[in-house]
Short mmCIF file of C-alpha atoms in Angstrom, two decimals:
data_model
loop_
_atom_site.label_atom_id
_atom_site.label_comp_id
_atom_site.label_asym_id
_atom_site.label_seq_id
_atom_site.Cartn_x
_atom_site.Cartn_y
_atom_site.Cartn_z
CA UNK A 28 -120.37 -40.89 -169.10
CA UNK A 29 -122.22 -38.06 -169.25
CA UNK A 30 -122.20 -36.09 -172.64
CA UNK A 31 -121.63 -31.69 -172.34
CA UNK A 32 -123.13 -29.01 -175.03
CA UNK A 33 -121.76 -25.85 -174.92
CA UNK A 34 -123.81 -22.75 -176.37
CA UNK A 35 -124.12 -19.13 -176.03
CA UNK A 36 -120.14 -18.42 -178.17
CA UNK A 37 -119.84 -15.67 -180.93
CA UNK A 38 -118.37 -12.61 -181.46
CA UNK A 39 -118.74 -9.68 -179.42
CA UNK A 40 -116.52 -6.47 -179.07
CA UNK A 41 -113.81 -6.04 -176.84
CA UNK A 42 -115.09 -4.71 -173.28
CA UNK A 43 -118.13 -6.47 -173.53
CA UNK A 44 -119.65 -9.51 -172.74
CA UNK A 45 -120.87 -12.96 -173.29
CA UNK A 46 -122.32 -16.29 -171.18
CA UNK A 47 -121.13 -19.60 -172.38
CA UNK A 48 -123.47 -22.72 -170.95
CA UNK A 49 -122.54 -26.39 -170.74
CA UNK A 50 -125.84 -28.93 -170.73
CA UNK A 51 -125.31 -31.98 -169.52
CA UNK A 52 -127.59 -34.80 -170.27
CA UNK A 53 -127.05 -38.82 -169.90
CA UNK A 54 -125.83 -38.28 -166.05
CA UNK A 55 -126.73 -35.77 -163.28
CA UNK A 56 -123.56 -33.13 -162.36
CA UNK A 57 -124.30 -32.92 -159.51
CA UNK A 58 -121.15 -34.91 -158.64
CA UNK A 59 -118.93 -33.96 -161.06
CA UNK A 60 -116.31 -31.57 -161.30
CA UNK A 61 -117.16 -29.50 -164.32
CA UNK A 62 -113.97 -27.11 -166.12
CA UNK A 63 -113.90 -25.13 -169.39
CA UNK A 64 -110.59 -24.65 -170.75
CA UNK A 65 -109.84 -22.79 -174.22
CA UNK A 66 -107.26 -23.38 -177.01
CA UNK A 67 -106.35 -20.16 -179.41
CA UNK A 68 -105.58 -20.41 -182.70
CA UNK A 69 -101.63 -21.40 -182.92
CA UNK A 70 -101.45 -22.23 -178.66
CA UNK A 71 -101.82 -25.26 -176.27
CA UNK A 72 -105.33 -25.77 -175.35
CA UNK A 73 -105.40 -23.88 -171.51
CA UNK A 74 -107.97 -24.74 -168.51
CA UNK A 75 -109.84 -22.15 -167.87
CA UNK A 76 -111.90 -22.25 -163.97
CA UNK A 77 -112.90 -24.95 -162.88
CA UNK A 78 -115.49 -25.62 -160.09
CA UNK A 79 -115.57 -29.21 -157.64
CA UNK A 80 -119.32 -30.61 -157.43
CA UNK A 81 -118.65 -29.51 -153.49
CA UNK A 82 -118.06 -25.74 -154.92
CA UNK A 83 -115.33 -25.73 -152.28
CA UNK A 84 -112.59 -26.09 -155.27
CA UNK A 85 -113.05 -23.49 -157.66
CA UNK A 86 -110.30 -22.33 -159.36
CA UNK A 87 -109.86 -19.10 -162.38
CA UNK A 88 -106.54 -19.09 -164.26
CA UNK A 89 -104.20 -15.39 -163.46
CA UNK A 90 -105.35 -13.95 -167.54
CA UNK A 91 -108.89 -14.20 -166.31
CA UNK A 92 -109.62 -13.55 -162.85
CA UNK A 93 -111.42 -10.68 -161.62
CA UNK A 94 -113.48 -11.31 -165.31
CA UNK A 95 -114.73 -14.66 -165.68
CA UNK A 96 -117.21 -16.55 -163.16
CA UNK A 97 -117.70 -20.17 -163.11
CA UNK A 98 -121.25 -21.10 -161.53
CA UNK A 99 -123.50 -24.49 -161.90
CA UNK A 100 -127.27 -24.95 -161.99
CA UNK A 101 -127.52 -28.34 -161.08
CA UNK A 102 -131.64 -28.32 -161.43
CA UNK A 103 -131.05 -27.46 -164.68
CA UNK A 104 -127.99 -28.97 -165.26
CA UNK A 105 -125.67 -26.97 -166.22
CA UNK A 106 -122.67 -24.78 -165.55
CA UNK A 107 -122.07 -21.44 -166.46
CA UNK A 108 -118.95 -19.21 -167.63
CA UNK A 109 -119.94 -15.71 -167.29
CA UNK A 110 -117.44 -13.11 -169.05
CA UNK A 111 -116.81 -9.64 -168.61
CA UNK A 112 -114.39 -6.78 -170.08
CA UNK A 113 -114.12 -9.53 -172.55
CA UNK A 114 -110.30 -7.88 -174.14
CA UNK A 115 -109.44 -9.62 -178.07
CA UNK A 116 -106.51 -12.22 -176.39
CA UNK A 117 -109.68 -14.36 -175.21
CA UNK A 118 -110.11 -14.92 -178.21
CA UNK A 119 -110.54 -19.11 -178.64
CA UNK A 120 -112.41 -22.67 -178.14
CA UNK A 121 -114.07 -23.15 -175.37
CA UNK A 122 -114.70 -26.71 -174.45
CA UNK A 123 -116.16 -27.39 -170.83
CA UNK A 124 -115.33 -30.82 -169.54
CA UNK A 125 -116.33 -32.80 -166.39
CA UNK A 126 -115.12 -35.63 -164.00
CA UNK A 127 -116.80 -37.59 -161.53
CA UNK A 128 -115.83 -37.01 -158.00
CA UNK A 129 -113.15 -35.14 -159.04
CA UNK A 130 -111.57 -31.97 -156.83
CA UNK A 131 -108.79 -30.55 -156.20
CA UNK A 132 -109.19 -28.87 -152.44
CA UNK A 133 -106.75 -26.21 -153.72
CA UNK A 134 -107.66 -23.06 -156.00
CA UNK A 135 -104.28 -22.59 -157.09
CA UNK A 136 -103.57 -25.93 -159.15
CA UNK A 137 -105.18 -25.25 -163.05
CA UNK A 138 -107.54 -28.01 -163.58
CA UNK A 139 -105.69 -30.95 -166.59
CA UNK A 140 -107.01 -32.15 -169.53
CA UNK A 141 -105.88 -35.62 -168.46
CA UNK A 142 -108.33 -35.25 -165.51
CA UNK A 143 -111.17 -35.26 -167.38
CA UNK A 144 -113.31 -38.31 -169.21
CA UNK A 145 -115.55 -36.79 -170.77
CA UNK A 146 -115.65 -33.32 -173.15
CA UNK A 147 -118.32 -30.76 -175.37
CA UNK A 148 -117.76 -30.14 -178.79
CA UNK A 149 -116.75 -26.92 -178.63
CA UNK A 150 -118.13 -23.22 -178.80
CA UNK A 151 -116.32 -19.94 -180.46
CA UNK A 152 -116.14 -16.98 -179.00
CA UNK A 153 -113.70 -13.86 -181.42
CA UNK A 154 -113.47 -10.52 -179.34
CA UNK A 155 -112.89 -8.62 -182.00
CA UNK A 156 -113.89 -5.13 -182.83
#
């Protein structure tokens, strides 16, 4: 099972940017789908973005479309979430998750927590002035 470690969170002003990283160890990510989930205070965890190993499935939640970009660097065994034009409502703990061979095939299908078996510990993002 792959181990995941997120980094890159922090405090940023509205309109600012952050890049989250999800570094893997124990296995290469080549054959894994990777998702970013977030959990805001008092809310359920939601899928923000997801990318398949073959790049034919890339999902963004409506709330982040046009602002967030997911990418993967298999050579570095790392997946990124570039977050631009951040809003206070983006404040949450962000988690990356992995599942070998997973592909939803339709970019309209949100990732489901139960489908992922490897999780990082989370990185906190706070958007506030």
